[in-house]
CSV table of C-alpha atoms in Angstrom, one decimal:
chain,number,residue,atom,x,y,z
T,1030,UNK,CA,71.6,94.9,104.9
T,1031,UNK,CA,72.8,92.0,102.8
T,1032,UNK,CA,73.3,92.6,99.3
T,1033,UNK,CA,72.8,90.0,96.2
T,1034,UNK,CA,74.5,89.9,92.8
T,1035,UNK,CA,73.1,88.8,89.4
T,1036,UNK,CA,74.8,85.5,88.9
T,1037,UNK,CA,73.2,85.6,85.2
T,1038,UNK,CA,76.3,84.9,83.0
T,1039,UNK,CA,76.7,87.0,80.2
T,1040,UNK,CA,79.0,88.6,77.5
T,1041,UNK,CA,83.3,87.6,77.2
T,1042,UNK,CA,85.9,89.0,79.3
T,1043,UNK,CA,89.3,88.9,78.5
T,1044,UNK,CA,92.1,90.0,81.0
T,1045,UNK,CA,95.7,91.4,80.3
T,1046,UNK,CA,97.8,92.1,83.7
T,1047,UNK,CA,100.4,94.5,83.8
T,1048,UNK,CA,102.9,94.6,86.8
T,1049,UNK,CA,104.3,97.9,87.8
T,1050,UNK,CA,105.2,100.3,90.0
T,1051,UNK,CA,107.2,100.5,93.3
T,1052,UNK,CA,106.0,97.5,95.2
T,1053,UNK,CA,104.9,95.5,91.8
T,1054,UNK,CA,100.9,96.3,91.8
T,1055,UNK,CA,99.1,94.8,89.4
T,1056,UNK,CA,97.4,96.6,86.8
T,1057,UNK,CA,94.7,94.9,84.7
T,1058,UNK,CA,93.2,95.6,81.4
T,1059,UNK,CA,89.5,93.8,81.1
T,1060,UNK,CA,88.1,93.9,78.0
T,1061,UNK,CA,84.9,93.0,76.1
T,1062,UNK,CA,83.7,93.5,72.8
T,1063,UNK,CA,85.4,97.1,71.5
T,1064,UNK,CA,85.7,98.4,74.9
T,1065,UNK,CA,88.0,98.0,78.2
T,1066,UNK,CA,88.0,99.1,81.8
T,1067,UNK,CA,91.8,99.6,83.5
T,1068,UNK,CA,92.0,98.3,86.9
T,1069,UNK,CA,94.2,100.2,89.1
T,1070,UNK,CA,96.7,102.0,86.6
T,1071,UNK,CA,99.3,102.4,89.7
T,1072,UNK,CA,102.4,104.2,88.1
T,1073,UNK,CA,103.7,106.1,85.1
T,1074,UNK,CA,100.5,106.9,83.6
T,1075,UNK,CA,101.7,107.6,80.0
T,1076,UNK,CA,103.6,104.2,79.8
T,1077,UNK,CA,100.4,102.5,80.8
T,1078,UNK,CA,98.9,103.9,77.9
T,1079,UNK,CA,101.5,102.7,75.5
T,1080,UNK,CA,100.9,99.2,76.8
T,1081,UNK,CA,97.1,99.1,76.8
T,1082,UNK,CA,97.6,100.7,72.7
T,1083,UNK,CA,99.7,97.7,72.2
T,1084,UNK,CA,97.3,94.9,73.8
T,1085,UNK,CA,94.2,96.3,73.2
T,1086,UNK,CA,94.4,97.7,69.6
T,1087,UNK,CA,91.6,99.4,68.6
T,1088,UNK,CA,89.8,99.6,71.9
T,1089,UNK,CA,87.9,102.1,73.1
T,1090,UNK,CA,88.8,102.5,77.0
T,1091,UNK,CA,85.4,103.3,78.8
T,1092,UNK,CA,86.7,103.8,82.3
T,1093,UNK,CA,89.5,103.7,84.9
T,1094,UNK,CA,88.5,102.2,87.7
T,1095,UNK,CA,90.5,102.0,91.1
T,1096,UNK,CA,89.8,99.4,93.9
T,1097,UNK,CA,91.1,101.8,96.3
T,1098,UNK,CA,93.0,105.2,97.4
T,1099,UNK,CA,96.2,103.4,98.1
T,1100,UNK,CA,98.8,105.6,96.4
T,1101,UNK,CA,99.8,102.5,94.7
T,1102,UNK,CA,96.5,101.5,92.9
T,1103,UNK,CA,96.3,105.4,91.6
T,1104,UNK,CA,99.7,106.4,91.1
T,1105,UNK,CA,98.9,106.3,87.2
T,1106,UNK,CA,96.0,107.8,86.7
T,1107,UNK,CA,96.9,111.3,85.8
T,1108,UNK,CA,99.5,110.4,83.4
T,1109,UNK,CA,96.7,107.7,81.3
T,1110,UNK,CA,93.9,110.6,81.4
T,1111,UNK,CA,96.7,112.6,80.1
T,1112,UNK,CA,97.5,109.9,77.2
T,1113,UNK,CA,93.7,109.0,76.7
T,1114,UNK,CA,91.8,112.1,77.1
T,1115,UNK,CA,89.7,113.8,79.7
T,1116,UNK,CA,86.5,112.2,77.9
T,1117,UNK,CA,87.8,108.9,79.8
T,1118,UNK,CA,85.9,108.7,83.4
T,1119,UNK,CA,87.7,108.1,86.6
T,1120,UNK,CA,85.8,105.7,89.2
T,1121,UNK,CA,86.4,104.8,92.5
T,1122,UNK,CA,84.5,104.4,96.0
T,1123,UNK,CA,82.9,107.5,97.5
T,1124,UNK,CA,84.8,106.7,101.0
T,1125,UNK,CA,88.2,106.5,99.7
T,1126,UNK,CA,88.2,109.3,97.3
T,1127,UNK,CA,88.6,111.2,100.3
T,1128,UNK,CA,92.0,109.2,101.2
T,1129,UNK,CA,93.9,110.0,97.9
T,1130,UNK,CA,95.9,112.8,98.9
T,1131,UNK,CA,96.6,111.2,102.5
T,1132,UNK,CA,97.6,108.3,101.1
T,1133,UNK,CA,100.3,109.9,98.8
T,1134,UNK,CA,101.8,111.5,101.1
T,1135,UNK,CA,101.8,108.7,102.8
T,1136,UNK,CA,103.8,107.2,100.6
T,1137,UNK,CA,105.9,109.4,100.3
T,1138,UNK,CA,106.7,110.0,104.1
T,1139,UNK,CA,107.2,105.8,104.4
T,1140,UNK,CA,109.1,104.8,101.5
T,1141,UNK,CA,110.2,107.5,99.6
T,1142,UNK,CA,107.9,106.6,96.5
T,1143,UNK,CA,106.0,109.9,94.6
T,1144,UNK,CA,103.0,109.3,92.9
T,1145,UNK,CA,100.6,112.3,90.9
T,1146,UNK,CA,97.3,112.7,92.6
T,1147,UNK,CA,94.1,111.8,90.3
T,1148,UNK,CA,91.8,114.4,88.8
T,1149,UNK,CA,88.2,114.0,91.0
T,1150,UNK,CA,86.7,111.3,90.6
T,1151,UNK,CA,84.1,111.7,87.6
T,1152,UNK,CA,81.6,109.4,89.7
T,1153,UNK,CA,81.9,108.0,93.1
T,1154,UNK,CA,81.1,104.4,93.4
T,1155,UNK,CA,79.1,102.6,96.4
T,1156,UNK,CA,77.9,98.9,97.3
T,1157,UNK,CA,75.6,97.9,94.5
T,1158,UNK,CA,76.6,100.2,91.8
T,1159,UNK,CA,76.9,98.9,87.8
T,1160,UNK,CA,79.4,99.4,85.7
T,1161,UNK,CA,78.8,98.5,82.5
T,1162,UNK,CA,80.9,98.1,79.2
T,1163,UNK,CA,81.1,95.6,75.9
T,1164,UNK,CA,78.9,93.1,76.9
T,1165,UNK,CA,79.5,92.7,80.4
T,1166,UNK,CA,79.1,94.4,84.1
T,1167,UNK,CA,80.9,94.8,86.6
T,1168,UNK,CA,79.3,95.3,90.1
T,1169,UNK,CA,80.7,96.4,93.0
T,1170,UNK,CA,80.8,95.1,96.3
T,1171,UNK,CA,81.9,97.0,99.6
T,1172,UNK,CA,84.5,95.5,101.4
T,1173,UNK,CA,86.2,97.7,104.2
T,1174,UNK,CA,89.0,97.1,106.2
T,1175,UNK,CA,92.1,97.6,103.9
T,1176,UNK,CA,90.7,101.2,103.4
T,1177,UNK,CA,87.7,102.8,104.6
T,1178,UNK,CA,86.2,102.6,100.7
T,1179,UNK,CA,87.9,99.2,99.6
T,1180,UNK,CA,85.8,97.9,97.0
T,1181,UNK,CA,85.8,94.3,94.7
T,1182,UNK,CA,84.2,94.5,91.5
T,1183,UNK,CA,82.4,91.2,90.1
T,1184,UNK,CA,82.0,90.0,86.6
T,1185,UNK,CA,79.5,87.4,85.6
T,1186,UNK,CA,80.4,86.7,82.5
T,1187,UNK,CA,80.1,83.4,80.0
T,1188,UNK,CA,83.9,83.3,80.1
T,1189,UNK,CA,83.9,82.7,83.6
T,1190,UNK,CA,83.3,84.4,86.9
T,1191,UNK,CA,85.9,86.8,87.3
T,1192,UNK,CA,86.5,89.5,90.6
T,1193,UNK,CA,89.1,92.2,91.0
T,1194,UNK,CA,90.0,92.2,94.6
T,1195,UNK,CA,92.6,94.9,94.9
T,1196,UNK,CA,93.9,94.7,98.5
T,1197,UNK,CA,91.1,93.0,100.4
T,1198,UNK,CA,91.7,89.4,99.6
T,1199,UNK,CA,95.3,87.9,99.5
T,1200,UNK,CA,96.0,84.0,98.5
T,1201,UNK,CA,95.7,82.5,102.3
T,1202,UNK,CA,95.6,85.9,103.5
T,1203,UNK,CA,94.3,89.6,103.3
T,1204,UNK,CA,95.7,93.0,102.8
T,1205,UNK,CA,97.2,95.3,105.8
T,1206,UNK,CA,94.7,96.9,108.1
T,1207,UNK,CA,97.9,98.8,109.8
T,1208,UNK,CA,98.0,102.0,107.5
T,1209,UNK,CA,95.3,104.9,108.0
T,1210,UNK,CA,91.5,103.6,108.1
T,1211,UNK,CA,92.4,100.5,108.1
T,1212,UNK,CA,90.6,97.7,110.3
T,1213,UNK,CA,91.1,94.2,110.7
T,1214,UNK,CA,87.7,93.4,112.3
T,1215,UNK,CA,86.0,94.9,108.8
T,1216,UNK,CA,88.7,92.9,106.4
T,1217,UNK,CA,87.7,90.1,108.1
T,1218,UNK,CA,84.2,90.4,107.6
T,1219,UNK,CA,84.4,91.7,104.3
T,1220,UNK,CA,86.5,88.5,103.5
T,1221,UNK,CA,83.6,86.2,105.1
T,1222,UNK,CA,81.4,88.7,103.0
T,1223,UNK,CA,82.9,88.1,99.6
T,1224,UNK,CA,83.3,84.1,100.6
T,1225,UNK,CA,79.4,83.6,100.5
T,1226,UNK,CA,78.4,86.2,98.4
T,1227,UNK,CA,80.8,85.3,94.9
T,1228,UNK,CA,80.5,81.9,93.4
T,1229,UNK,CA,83.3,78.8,94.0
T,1230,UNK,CA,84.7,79.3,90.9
T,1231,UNK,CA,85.0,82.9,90.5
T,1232,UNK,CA,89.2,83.8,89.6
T,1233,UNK,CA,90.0,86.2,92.3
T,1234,UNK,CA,92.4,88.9,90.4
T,1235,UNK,CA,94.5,90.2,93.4
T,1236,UNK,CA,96.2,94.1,93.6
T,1237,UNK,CA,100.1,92.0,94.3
T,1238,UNK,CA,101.0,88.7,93.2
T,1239,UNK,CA,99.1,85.4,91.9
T,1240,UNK,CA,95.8,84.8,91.4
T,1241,UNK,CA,93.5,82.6,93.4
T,1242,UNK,CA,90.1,81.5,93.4
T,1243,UNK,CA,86.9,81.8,96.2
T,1244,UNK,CA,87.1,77.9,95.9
T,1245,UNK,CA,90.8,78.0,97.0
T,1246,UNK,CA,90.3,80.6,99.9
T,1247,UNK,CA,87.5,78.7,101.3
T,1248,UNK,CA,89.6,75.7,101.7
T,1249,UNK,CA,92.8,77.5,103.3
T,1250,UNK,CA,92.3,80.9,104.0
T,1251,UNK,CA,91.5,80.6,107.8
T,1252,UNK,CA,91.1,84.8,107.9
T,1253,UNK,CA,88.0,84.3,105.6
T,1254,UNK,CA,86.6,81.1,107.0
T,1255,UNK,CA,86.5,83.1,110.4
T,1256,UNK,CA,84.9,85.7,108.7
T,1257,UNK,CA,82.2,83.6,107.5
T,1258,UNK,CA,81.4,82.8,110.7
T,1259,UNK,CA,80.5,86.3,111.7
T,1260,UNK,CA,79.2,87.0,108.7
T,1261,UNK,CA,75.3,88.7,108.3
């Protein structure tokens, strides 16, 4: 069933990215009013911790969120419940919290890199879920294919339409669909998916590298332009 978003813009986000770990992940730091939600805290934890103190003075952090089970987008998140507190909730899809262990070892197995494994998840997130903070929300949007529980979160806010893609949605092309649960038919539909469902405008905010926008992808990303022709 095809699911809709409230394109009602309200509240101010502001973004701080933070590029670390093994293969360069990107962490972000959204914030709005006195509160902020990390984004994929993918390696030592504590030193994330450090840097969000130093950006985000004075704010309260109301959630870690994690776009998927990669061992790379939750490398960190021990070490910053460590540095924060246990009061700070740990999010992430309900599918791919069943990955996180697999997908360290993974890791490990492949490359050599060691991450921590995450605490459980303090609640499981699924297509259509709210996550609220400041004066904003972000909801979240199903996209498989990457990983079994891939998820992009949306933001309609009055500083602009903003979506945290993790893996799913690289500039002119998509994430691997070669690593366990992965599936190139689903990232392809979830990349038609996301291509009618977010707004022209809306700043993609990708797991590695640059930025793009849906605007952008539409134009030249031929993986999601097929997938908007299968899309339902």
């Amino acid at each position: 069933m095809d699911m809709t978003l409230d394109m009602n813009r309200k509240g101010s986000l502001a973004i701080h990215c933070v590029t670390n770990g093994p293969i360069q992940t990107n962490t972000y730091f959204a914030v709005s009013d006195d509160e902020v939600v990390v984004i994929d805290p993918a390696w030592e934890g504590e030193r994330l911790a450090e840097v969000l103190a130093d950006r985000c003075p004075g704010k309260r952090v109301a959630a870690i969120i994690c776009t998927h089970g990669h061992a790379d987008h939750i490398g960190g998140v021990a070490g910053m419940r460590r540095a924060l507190g246990s009061d700070v909730p740990f999010l992430i899809s309900e599918a791919d919290s069943e990955i996180m262990g697999r997908a360290i070892e993974d890791m490990r197995e492949m490359w050599g890199f060691d991450h921590e494994l995450p605490p459980a998840p303090d609640r499981l997130l699924n297509e259509g879920d709210v996550v609220a903070f400041g004066d904003v929300e972000l909801q979240v949007v199903a996209t498989p294919g990457h990983t079994p529980g891939g998820i992009v979160l949306f933001c309609a806010a009055v500083t602009g339409n903003v979506a945290f893609v993790g893996d799913t949605l690289f500039p002119g092309a998509h994430g691997r669909t070669d690593l366990e649960g992965g599936s190139e038919k689903q990232i392809i539909d979830s990349l038609g998916k996301i291509g009618a469902l977010l707004p022209a405008d809306t700043l993609c905010l990708i797991g590695h590298n640059d930025t793009t926008t849906i605007e952008r992808e539409l134009e030249s990303n031929l993986f999601m332009r097929r997938g908007l022709r299968h899309y339902r």
